[in-house]
Each structure stands twice: as structure tokens, then as C-alpha cells.
Amino acid sequence: MSLGEFADAHLDGTWLVVAATNDTATNRRIAAAAEMRRIFVNVVDDVALSAVQLPALVQRGRLQVAISSGGAAPMLARHLRAQIESMLDSSVGDLAELFERHRDAIRVRWPDLRQRRRWFDRVLAGIVPQLLRSQQSQAAEIALCDALAHADVVDAPGSVVLVGAGPGDAGLLTLRALRALNEADVILHDRLVSAEVLALARRDATFIDVGKQADHHRVAQDDIHALMIEHARRGARVVRLKGGDPFVFGRGGEELEALHAASIRFEVVPGITAANACAAYAGIPLTHRDHAQSLRLVTAHCEQSADRLDWAWLAQDRQTLAFYMGVAGLERIRDRLIAHGRAASTPFAIIENGSRRDQRVITGTLDDLPVIARASLRSPALLILGEVAALAQSCTGSAVPPPAAVDVVATTPSLPL
Ligand code: SAH
């Protein structure tokens, strides 16, 4: 049908208008007329005139994935669509249709949303999608019905997964951590867990921030145990999400003991610890044929913990020391190491906010540490001390943010980490 010149009457009875003429004035008129009538309008390649954006679509049967940049970068959306196209084969559409056919039966069998979700998680992780992928749709249907009939597994008791969230960069999460975050009903997270990582967790999980203040450790730790146990006993899949690795200065051991005593099922998913990440992102090899044959993960955050360390051993050269929570005690660390014979010229690097956007690397020699202590260091920060620290700059790769210049005589007191 030829409509000739645009006239307002063309909009009669429509609810969506796409203006795609090559005449800007006409497009403008169409947009204005649509706006007057409160009809949704999209003007091709003109974000300002469009009330709606049309997303790039990936379609597999009844399943659709829409990608939109809100008009900001349509080419980027198209690029992502190509990637998603290659990720999803046609069996995903068959799977959507299979679920649709059995939707009522599934709802009747699992009126409780949490149980239904678990059942879906199990089916999705099981044989049904595999059978569809190999084009055995009948067998897939039988397997699905079978899974509906044998449902006792879904009533599994609650559990806790102790997950290492890594140092901040979400790219450093393990696949198992990601899966646990996707399946969690309740997530108890520390203050060291980055917002970027939390954003990857299931949206409708209950998030509980158990970030604790340094001087209220003991009480908070008991509360954390109680919270984990309480939620798991109610049948929830709890994720206890910790910065770095749960077993490196993470009190993971104590939490597992509490779970064990309460007979709660648990699993541990390791994470990338701060020493690994900070070293990598600052270009410091933790061991090196010529400079360091061993690595020690140490904490000396208070006088008492410092007293328990074997400083004579720590003071030996050709080893790398990674001090966690050490920034409040830099002076103490320097004094004890030098007193036990470590050279005052031993290089160090302090990595603040390792692997995060605002990462800062401060380098110097052991002798300078008290000066650094008076600089405005922000939490979290890790001290790497040893000959390898001198390589910080030379090994910094292009993907790594360059170390920022630091004013080491800043007056802000350092934070107790
Ligand atoms: N379980 C954690 C450590 C917890 S102790 C892990 O395996 O990494 C907390 C200390 O870890 C902080 O005081 C700091 O010294 C270090 N830390 C954790 N994340 C860090 C980061 N992104 N950058 C620098 N140091 C970090």
C-alpha cells in the first residue's frame, strides 16, 4: 500500500510507529504527531526523537534475548548480539517450549517458589538440555517428566558455600563462584567484596552486609555464624562471600567449624588471594629465580600478632613477604625486620585497592616505611616486601593501570586495616 505524503491520519489505530524516511523534517513531524497522541515512536538513528529504542534481538523459538544500549551505541549492541548468537544454539528455544508445555504441571508440583527454582536449577544442570542439544526431543520430554515424578531431591536441606570473591576485579572470580552466586538464596558478604562482584549475584537473593569493624571482630564473627546457620536451617542455599580466598586470613576455618558443629552441609570455593592479585596487577613476580625462592603470607596487624612471628626467619633475604592488614603497623614491621638483619634497602611495594579501578602502587625501600605510614593509605592495601618488589614497574603490563604518583608526606593518618 502506498501511503503518499505523511499525514497525521496514518497514525490512526497504531500503537507503535517507526519513522525511517530519509527526510529529517518528515521524521520530525512523525515523531511530534506520535508524541501528541501518546503513541510509541522510534526514529531510526535518532535517539532524541525516539520515545522507544528497538533492541537487537537474538531469537530461539519462544526465547528472545534483547540487547540495547538505549541508542548510545547500536553498533556495540549488534556486536554483542553476534557473540550471543554464537553462544545459544537452537535447542534453547526447544527447551523454552518444553518448559511451556509442562508449565502447569510444574507449578502444581512445586507451588513453593524456592522449591520450584531448585527443581529448575537441577533440570537445567542435568540431562534434559543435553538431550535437546543432541536433538533427542522425545527423550528430553521423558526425562523432564521423570524429573517431575522423582522430586524428593528438591527438598534437600539448606547448605552453605564459602566462596572466595577475589580481590575486586570480577574477572578474577572462578566459574564455580559464579555458579554459587547465581544459585544463592542468601548472600552474606564482607566489606572487601566489590560492588562489581555483587552485581553478578542472583538479583532476588537476600543480601546481608556483614562487613565488620576492626575492633568489633569477635561479636560480629559469632553473629555471622548464627546467621549462616539460621538461614541454612530454614532450607536456604547460603553463600558466605569473602574477599580474596576464604582460607587466607579470612576466618574461613572458624566458620566451617561452626557449620560442622551445627551439622550444616558446606562446600568451599577458593578465590584469588590479595597477594596473587596485587602482585600480578602491579607486575611483581612473587618468586623469581634470581631474587626469591620462597613466599610468605604474613599478618602483623597488632603487637600481639607481631610477637608470634619468627622475625629472624622473616628477615632472611631472597624471600618475598606479603603482609596482609599490615598498613597500620608499617613502622613495627620495619623496626623488627631491620633489628633482625634485613637490609634497610630491601625494596617494597604497597598495593592499594589491588585489581580495582582505583589501584595505587607505592614503592620504596624498607627504611621508608614509617614515612609511608603517615601517607594517606586507603583500605584495603597489601605490603609486598622483598627483592622482587623492585621489579614492580619493569614488569607492569599494558592491561594494568600504571602506578599513580604518590605524595608520601601527606598528613592524613593511615587507616587501621
Ligand atoms: N581473605 C583475603 C584477606 C582478608 S584480610 C584474601 O585472601 O585476600 C584483609 C587484608 O587483605 C587487607 O587488609 C589487605 O591487606 C588485603 N587485601 C584484600 N583485598 C585487597 C585488595 N584488593 N588490594 C589490596 N589488599 C587487599
Coordinates of C-alpha atoms and ligand atoms in Angstrom, one line a residue:
M1 CA 0.0 0.0 0.0
S2 CA 1.4 3.4 -0.9
L3 CA 0.6 6.0 1.7
G4 CA 2.0 9.0 -0.2
E5 CA 3.0 12.0 1.9
F6 CA 2.8 11.5 5.7
A7 CA -0.4 12.7 7.2
D8 CA -1.5 12.5 10.9
A9 CA -4.3 10.2 9.9
H10 CA -1.7 7.5 9.2
L11 CA -1.3 7.1 12.9
D12 CA -5.0 6.2 13.5
G13 CA -5.3 2.8 15.2
T14 CA -1.5 2.3 15.7
W15 CA 0.4 1.8 18.9
L16 CA 3.9 1.8 17.6
V17 CA 5.4 3.9 14.9
V18 CA 8.8 3.5 13.3
A19 CA 9.9 6.6 11.3
A20 CA 12.5 5.5 8.8
T21 CA 12.3 8.1 6.0
N22 CA 15.4 9.7 4.7
D23 CA 13.9 13.1 5.3
T24 CA 14.7 14.6 8.7
A25 CA 11.8 17.1 8.6
T26 CA 9.3 14.3 7.9
N27 CA 10.8 12.1 10.7
R28 CA 10.4 15.1 13.0
R29 CA 6.8 15.6 12.0
I30 CA 6.0 11.9 12.5
A31 CA 7.7 12.0 15.9
A32 CA 5.8 15.1 17.0
A33 CA 2.4 13.7 15.8
A34 CA 3.0 10.4 17.6
E35 CA 4.1 12.2 20.7
M36 CA 0.8 14.2 20.7
R37 CA -1.2 11.0 20.5
R38 CA 0.9 9.2 23.1
I39 CA 1.9 6.6 20.6
F40 CA 5.3 5.0 21.0
V41 CA 7.7 6.1 18.3
N42 CA 11.2 5.1 17.2
V43 CA 13.0 7.3 14.7
V44 CA 15.8 5.3 13.1
D45 CA 19.2 6.6 14.2
D46 CA 17.8 9.5 16.1
V47 CA 17.8 8.9 19.9
A48 CA 16.5 12.4 20.7
L49 CA 13.3 11.9 18.6
S50 CA 12.7 8.4 19.8
A51 CA 10.4 7.5 22.7
V52 CA 11.5 3.9 22.4
Q53 CA 14.6 2.1 21.2
L54 CA 14.4 -1.1 19.2
P55 CA 16.9 -3.6 20.7
A56 CA 19.0 -6.0 18.7
L57 CA 17.3 -9.4 19.0
V58 CA 18.6 -12.9 19.3
Q59 CA 15.7 -15.3 18.8
R60 CA 15.5 -19.0 19.5
G61 CA 11.9 -20.1 19.2
R62 CA 9.9 -18.5 22.0
L63 CA 13.1 -17.4 23.7
Q64 CA 14.3 -13.9 23.0
V65 CA 17.4 -12.1 24.1
A66 CA 17.2 -8.3 23.6
I67 CA 20.3 -6.1 23.7
S68 CA 20.0 -2.4 23.8
S69 CA 22.4 0.4 24.5
G70 CA 19.5 2.9 24.8
G71 CA 20.5 4.4 21.5
A72 CA 24.0 5.2 22.8
A73 CA 25.9 2.6 20.7
P74 CA 23.8 0.5 18.4
M75 CA 27.0 -1.0 16.8
L76 CA 28.1 -2.3 20.2
A77 CA 24.7 -3.9 20.7
R78 CA 25.0 -5.5 17.3
H79 CA 28.5 -6.8 18.1
L80 CA 27.2 -8.3 21.4
R81 CA 24.3 -9.9 19.5
A82 CA 26.7 -11.7 17.2
Q83 CA 28.5 -13.1 20.3
I84 CA 25.3 -14.2 21.9
E85 CA 24.1 -15.7 18.6
S86 CA 27.1 -18.0 18.7
M87 CA 26.6 -18.9 22.3
L88 CA 23.0 -20.1 22.1
D89 CA 22.1 -23.0 19.8
S90 CA 18.6 -23.7 18.6
S91 CA 18.0 -26.2 21.4
V92 CA 17.5 -23.3 23.9
G93 CA 14.3 -22.4 22.0
D94 CA 13.1 -26.1 22.2
L95 CA 13.9 -26.0 25.9
A96 CA 11.7 -22.9 26.4
E97 CA 8.9 -24.7 24.6
L98 CA 9.3 -27.9 26.6
F99 CA 9.0 -25.9 29.8
E100 CA 6.0 -24.1 28.5
R101 CA 4.2 -27.3 27.7
H102 CA 4.7 -28.6 31.2
R103 CA 4.3 -25.3 33.0
D104 CA 1.1 -26.0 34.7
A105 CA 2.2 -29.4 35.9
I106 CA 5.4 -27.9 37.2
R107 CA 3.5 -25.2 39.1
V108 CA 1.1 -27.7 40.6
R109 CA 4.0 -29.9 41.7
W110 CA 6.0 -27.0 43.1
P111 CA 3.7 -24.3 44.4
D112 CA 6.6 -23.0 46.6
L113 CA 8.8 -20.7 44.5
R114 CA 12.0 -21.6 46.2
Q115 CA 11.5 -25.3 45.6
R116 CA 10.4 -24.7 42.1
R117 CA 13.5 -22.7 41.4
R118 CA 15.7 -25.5 42.8
W119 CA 13.9 -28.0 40.6
F120 CA 14.6 -25.9 37.6
D121 CA 18.2 -25.4 38.5
R122 CA 18.6 -29.2 38.7
V123 CA 16.9 -29.9 35.5
L124 CA 18.9 -27.2 33.7
A125 CA 22.1 -28.6 35.0
G126 CA 21.0 -32.2 34.1
I127 CA 20.3 -34.3 31.1
V128 CA 17.3 -32.5 29.6
P129 CA 19.2 -29.7 27.9
Q130 CA 21.9 -32.2 26.7
L131 CA 19.2 -34.4 25.1
L132 CA 17.7 -31.4 23.3
R133 CA 21.1 -30.3 22.1
S134 CA 21.6 -33.7 20.5
Q135 CA 18.1 -33.4 19.0
Q136 CA 16.5 -36.2 21.1
S137 CA 13.4 -34.2 21.9
Q138 CA 11.3 -37.2 22.8
A139 CA 13.9 -38.5 25.3
A140 CA 14.2 -35.0 26.7
E141 CA 10.5 -34.8 27.3
I142 CA 10.6 -38.2 29.1
A143 CA 13.5 -37.1 31.2
L144 CA 11.6 -33.9 32.2
C145 CA 8.5 -35.9 33.2
D146 CA 10.8 -38.2 35.1
A147 CA 12.4 -35.3 37.0
L148 CA 8.9 -34.1 37.9
A149 CA 7.9 -37.5 39.2
H150 CA 11.1 -38.0 41.3
A151 CA 11.2 -34.8 43.1
D152 CA 12.4 -35.7 46.6
V153 CA 15.9 -34.4 45.8
V154 CA 14.5 -30.9 45.7
D155 CA 13.7 -31.0 49.3
A156 CA 17.4 -31.0 50.0
P157 CA 18.3 -29.2 53.3
G158 CA 19.9 -25.9 53.2
S159 CA 23.7 -25.5 52.8
V160 CA 26.5 -23.0 52.9
V161 CA 29.1 -22.4 50.3
L162 CA 32.1 -20.4 51.4
V163 CA 33.1 -18.5 48.4
G164 CA 36.3 -16.6 47.6
A165 CA 35.3 -13.4 45.8
G166 CA 38.8 -12.5 44.8
P167 CA 40.3 -9.0 45.3
G168 CA 37.7 -6.9 43.5
D169 CA 38.0 -7.3 39.7
A170 CA 35.0 -9.5 38.9
G171 CA 37.0 -11.1 36.1
L172 CA 39.0 -12.9 38.7
L173 CA 36.0 -14.9 40.0
T174 CA 36.1 -18.7 39.4
L175 CA 33.3 -20.3 37.4
R176 CA 32.2 -22.2 40.5
A177 CA 32.0 -19.0 42.4
L178 CA 29.8 -17.5 39.7
R179 CA 27.5 -20.5 39.8
A180 CA 27.2 -20.4 43.6
L181 CA 26.3 -16.7 43.3
N182 CA 23.7 -17.5 40.7
E183 CA 22.1 -20.2 42.9
A184 CA 22.2 -18.4 46.2
D185 CA 19.1 -17.6 48.2
V186 CA 21.0 -15.7 50.8
I187 CA 24.4 -13.9 50.4
L188 CA 26.4 -12.8 53.4
H189 CA 29.2 -10.6 52.2
D190 CA 32.2 -8.8 53.7
R191 CA 33.2 -5.2 53.1
L192 CA 36.1 -6.4 51.0
V193 CA 33.7 -7.8 48.3
S194 CA 33.5 -5.4 45.5
A195 CA 30.2 -4.0 44.1
E196 CA 31.2 -5.4 40.7
V197 CA 31.2 -8.9 42.1
L198 CA 27.9 -8.4 44.0
A199 CA 26.3 -7.2 40.8
L200 CA 26.9 -10.7 39.3
A201 CA 24.8 -12.5 42.0
R202 CA 21.2 -13.5 41.7
R203 CA 19.1 -10.3 41.8
D204 CA 16.5 -11.7 44.1
A205 CA 18.8 -13.2 46.6
T206 CA 18.8 -11.7 50.1
F207 CA 22.0 -9.7 50.5
I208 CA 23.3 -9.3 54.1
D209 CA 26.3 -7.0 54.6
V210 CA 28.3 -8.4 57.4
G211 CA 31.3 -6.1 56.9
K212 CA 32.8 -5.8 60.2
Q213 CA 34.7 -3.1 62.0
A214 CA 38.2 -4.0 63.1
D215 CA 37.5 -3.6 66.9
H216 CA 34.2 -5.5 66.9
H217 CA 35.6 -8.6 65.3
R218 CA 34.6 -11.2 67.9
V219 CA 30.9 -10.3 68.3
A220 CA 30.4 -9.9 64.6
Q221 CA 32.0 -13.2 63.9
D222 CA 29.6 -15.0 66.2
D223 CA 26.7 -13.2 64.6
I224 CA 27.9 -14.3 61.2
H225 CA 28.0 -18.0 62.4
A226 CA 24.5 -17.6 63.8
L227 CA 23.1 -16.0 60.6
M228 CA 24.6 -18.7 58.3
I229 CA 23.2 -21.5 60.5
E230 CA 19.8 -19.9 60.8
H231 CA 19.3 -19.4 57.1
A232 CA 20.7 -22.8 56.2
R233 CA 18.4 -24.5 58.7
R234 CA 15.4 -22.8 57.0
G235 CA 16.4 -24.5 53.8
A236 CA 18.3 -21.7 52.1
R237 CA 21.3 -22.0 49.9
V238 CA 23.6 -19.6 51.7
V239 CA 26.7 -18.1 50.1
R240 CA 29.2 -16.8 52.5
L241 CA 31.2 -14.4 50.2
K242 CA 34.6 -13.3 51.3
G243 CA 37.2 -11.1 49.8
G244 CA 40.2 -12.9 48.3
D245 CA 40.4 -16.5 49.4
P246 CA 38.3 -17.7 52.4
F247 CA 41.2 -19.6 53.9
V248 CA 43.8 -16.8 53.8
F249 CA 43.2 -14.5 56.7
G250 CA 39.6 -14.9 56.1
R251 CA 38.4 -16.8 59.3
G252 CA 37.0 -19.4 56.9
G253 CA 38.3 -22.2 59.2
E254 CA 36.3 -20.9 62.2
E255 CA 33.1 -20.6 60.0
L256 CA 33.5 -24.2 58.8
E257 CA 33.9 -25.4 62.4
A258 CA 30.7 -23.6 63.4
L259 CA 28.9 -25.2 60.4
H260 CA 30.3 -28.6 61.2
A261 CA 29.2 -28.3 64.8
A262 CA 25.7 -27.4 63.6
S263 CA 25.6 -30.3 61.1
I264 CA 25.1 -27.9 58.1
R265 CA 26.3 -29.1 54.8
F266 CA 29.1 -26.9 53.3
E267 CA 31.4 -26.5 50.4
V268 CA 34.4 -24.2 49.9
V269 CA 35.2 -22.4 46.6
P270 CA 38.6 -20.9 46.7
G271 CA 39.3 -17.4 45.5
I272 CA 42.3 -15.4 44.3
T273 CA 44.0 -14.1 47.3
A274 CA 45.2 -10.4 47.5
A275 CA 48.9 -11.4 47.3
N276 CA 48.4 -13.1 44.0
A277 CA 46.2 -10.4 42.5
C278 CA 48.1 -7.4 43.8
A279 CA 51.4 -8.9 42.6
A280 CA 50.0 -9.7 39.2
Y281 CA 48.4 -6.3 38.7
A282 CA 51.5 -4.4 39.9
G283 CA 53.8 -6.5 37.8
I284 CA 55.6 -8.2 40.7
P285 CA 56.5 -11.9 40.3
L286 CA 56.2 -13.3 43.8
T287 CA 59.0 -15.7 43.3
H288 CA 61.9 -15.3 40.9
R289 CA 64.9 -17.5 40.0
D290 CA 67.3 -14.8 41.0
H291 CA 65.6 -12.9 43.8
A292 CA 63.1 -15.0 45.8
Q293 CA 62.9 -18.7 46.4
S294 CA 60.0 -18.6 48.8
L295 CA 56.9 -16.6 49.6
R296 CA 55.3 -16.0 53.0
L297 CA 51.8 -14.7 53.6
V298 CA 52.0 -12.8 56.9
T299 CA 50.0 -10.6 59.1
A300 CA 51.3 -8.4 61.9
H301 CA 48.4 -6.1 62.3
C302 CA 48.8 -5.7 66.1
E303 CA 51.6 -6.1 68.6
Q304 CA 50.3 -9.4 69.7
S305 CA 50.2 -11.0 66.3
A306 CA 53.7 -9.5 65.6
D307 CA 55.0 -11.1 68.7
R308 CA 54.0 -14.6 67.5
L309 CA 56.1 -14.3 64.3
D310 CA 59.6 -15.6 63.8
W311 CA 61.2 -12.3 62.8
A312 CA 64.7 -13.8 62.4
W313 CA 63.3 -16.0 59.7
L314 CA 61.3 -13.3 58.1
A315 CA 64.4 -11.1 58.0
Q316 CA 66.3 -13.5 55.8
D317 CA 66.8 -12.3 52.2
R318 CA 65.8 -13.9 49.0
Q319 CA 62.2 -14.4 50.1
T320 CA 59.1 -12.4 49.5
L321 CA 56.8 -11.3 52.3
A322 CA 53.2 -10.4 51.7
F323 CA 51.8 -8.5 54.7
Y324 CA 48.1 -8.5 54.9
M325 CA 46.3 -6.0 57.2
G326 CA 49.8 -4.6 57.7
V327 CA 49.4 -0.9 56.9
A328 CA 48.6 0.2 60.4
G329 CA 51.8 -1.5 61.6
L330 CA 54.3 -0.5 58.9
E331 CA 56.7 1.0 61.5
R332 CA 56.6 -2.1 63.6
I333 CA 57.3 -4.2 60.6
R334 CA 60.3 -2.1 59.5
D335 CA 61.8 -2.0 63.0
R336 CA 61.6 -5.7 63.6
L337 CA 62.9 -6.7 60.2
I338 CA 65.8 -4.3 60.4
A339 CA 66.6 -5.4 64.0
H340 CA 66.8 -8.9 62.8
G341 CA 69.1 -8.1 59.9
R342 CA 67.0 -7.5 56.8
A343 CA 68.7 -4.8 54.7
A344 CA 67.2 -1.3 55.1
S345 CA 67.5 -1.1 51.3
T346 CA 65.1 -4.0 50.7
P347 CA 62.5 -2.8 48.2
F348 CA 58.8 -2.9 48.9
A349 CA 55.6 -2.1 47.1
I350 CA 52.3 -1.3 48.7
I351 CA 49.3 -2.0 46.5
E352 CA 46.2 -0.2 47.5
N353 CA 42.8 -1.4 46.1
G354 CA 44.6 -4.1 44.1
S355 CA 42.9 -5.1 40.8
R356 CA 40.3 -2.3 41.2
R357 CA 39.9 0.8 39.1
D358 CA 41.5 3.0 41.8
Q359 CA 44.5 0.7 42.3
R360 CA 47.6 2.6 43.5
V361 CA 51.1 1.2 43.8
I362 CA 53.6 2.9 46.1
T363 CA 57.2 1.7 46.0
G364 CA 60.2 2.4 48.2
T365 CA 62.7 0.7 50.5
L366 CA 62.2 -0.8 53.9
D367 CA 63.7 2.3 55.5
D368 CA 61.0 4.5 54.1
L369 CA 58.1 2.5 55.6
P370 CA 57.4 4.8 58.6
V371 CA 57.1 7.8 56.1
I372 CA 54.7 5.8 54.0
A373 CA 52.7 5.0 57.2
R374 CA 52.0 8.7 57.5
A375 CA 50.8 8.9 54.0
S376 CA 47.1 8.7 53.2
L377 CA 46.9 5.0 52.6
R378 CA 43.4 3.7 51.9
S379 CA 42.0 0.3 52.8
P380 CA 42.5 -2.4 51.5
A381 CA 46.2 -2.3 50.9
L382 CA 48.8 -5.0 50.8
L383 CA 52.6 -4.7 51.5
I384 CA 54.9 -6.8 49.4
L385 CA 58.4 -6.8 50.6
G386 CA 61.5 -8.3 49.1
E387 CA 63.9 -8.1 46.2
V388 CA 61.1 -8.8 43.7
A389 CA 59.3 -5.6 44.6
A390 CA 61.9 -3.7 42.7
L391 CA 60.5 -5.2 39.5
A392 CA 57.1 -3.6 40.0
Q393 CA 57.5 -1.1 37.2
S394 CA 59.5 -3.1 34.7
C395 CA 57.0 -6.0 34.8
T396 CA 53.9 -3.8 34.6
G397 CA 51.9 -5.0 31.6
S398 CA 49.7 -2.9 29.4
A399 CA 46.5 -4.2 30.9
V400 CA 47.4 -2.9 34.2
P401 CA 46.7 0.6 35.4
P402 CA 50.0 2.5 35.8
P403 CA 51.1 3.2 39.4
A404 CA 49.9 6.7 40.5
A405 CA 52.4 9.2 41.7
V406 CA 52.2 9.4 45.5
D407 CA 52.9 12.1 47.9
V408 CA 54.3 10.2 50.8
V409 CA 54.3 13.1 53.2
A410 CA 50.6 13.5 53.2
T411 CA 49.2 14.3 56.6
T412 CA 46.1 12.2 56.8
P413 CA 46.6 9.4 59.3
S414 CA 46.7 5.9 57.9
L415 CA 43.7 3.7 58.5
P416 CA 43.8 0.7 60.7
L417 CA 43.2 -2.1 58.2
Ligands
SAH1 N1 40.9 -13.4 52.5 C1 41.5 -12.2 52.0 C2 42.3 -11.4 53.0 C3 41.5 -10.8 54.1 S1 42.5 -9.9 55.2 C4 42.4 -12.6 50.8 O1 42.6 -13.8 50.6 O2 42.8 -11.7 50.1 C5 42.2 -8.3 54.6 C6 43.5 -7.8 54.0 O3 43.7 -8.3 52.7 C7 43.5 -6.3 53.8 O4 43.9 -5.6 55.0 C8 44.6 -6.1 52.7 O5 45.9 -6.2 53.3 C9 44.4 -7.4 51.9 N2 43.6 -7.2 50.7 C10 42.4 -7.7 50.4 N3 41.9 -7.3 49.2 C11 42.8 -6.4 48.8 C12 42.9 -5.6 47.6 N4 42.0 -5.6 46.6 N5 44.0 -4.8 47.4 C13 45.0 -4.8 48.4 N6 44.9 -5.5 49.5 C14 43.9 -6.3 49.7

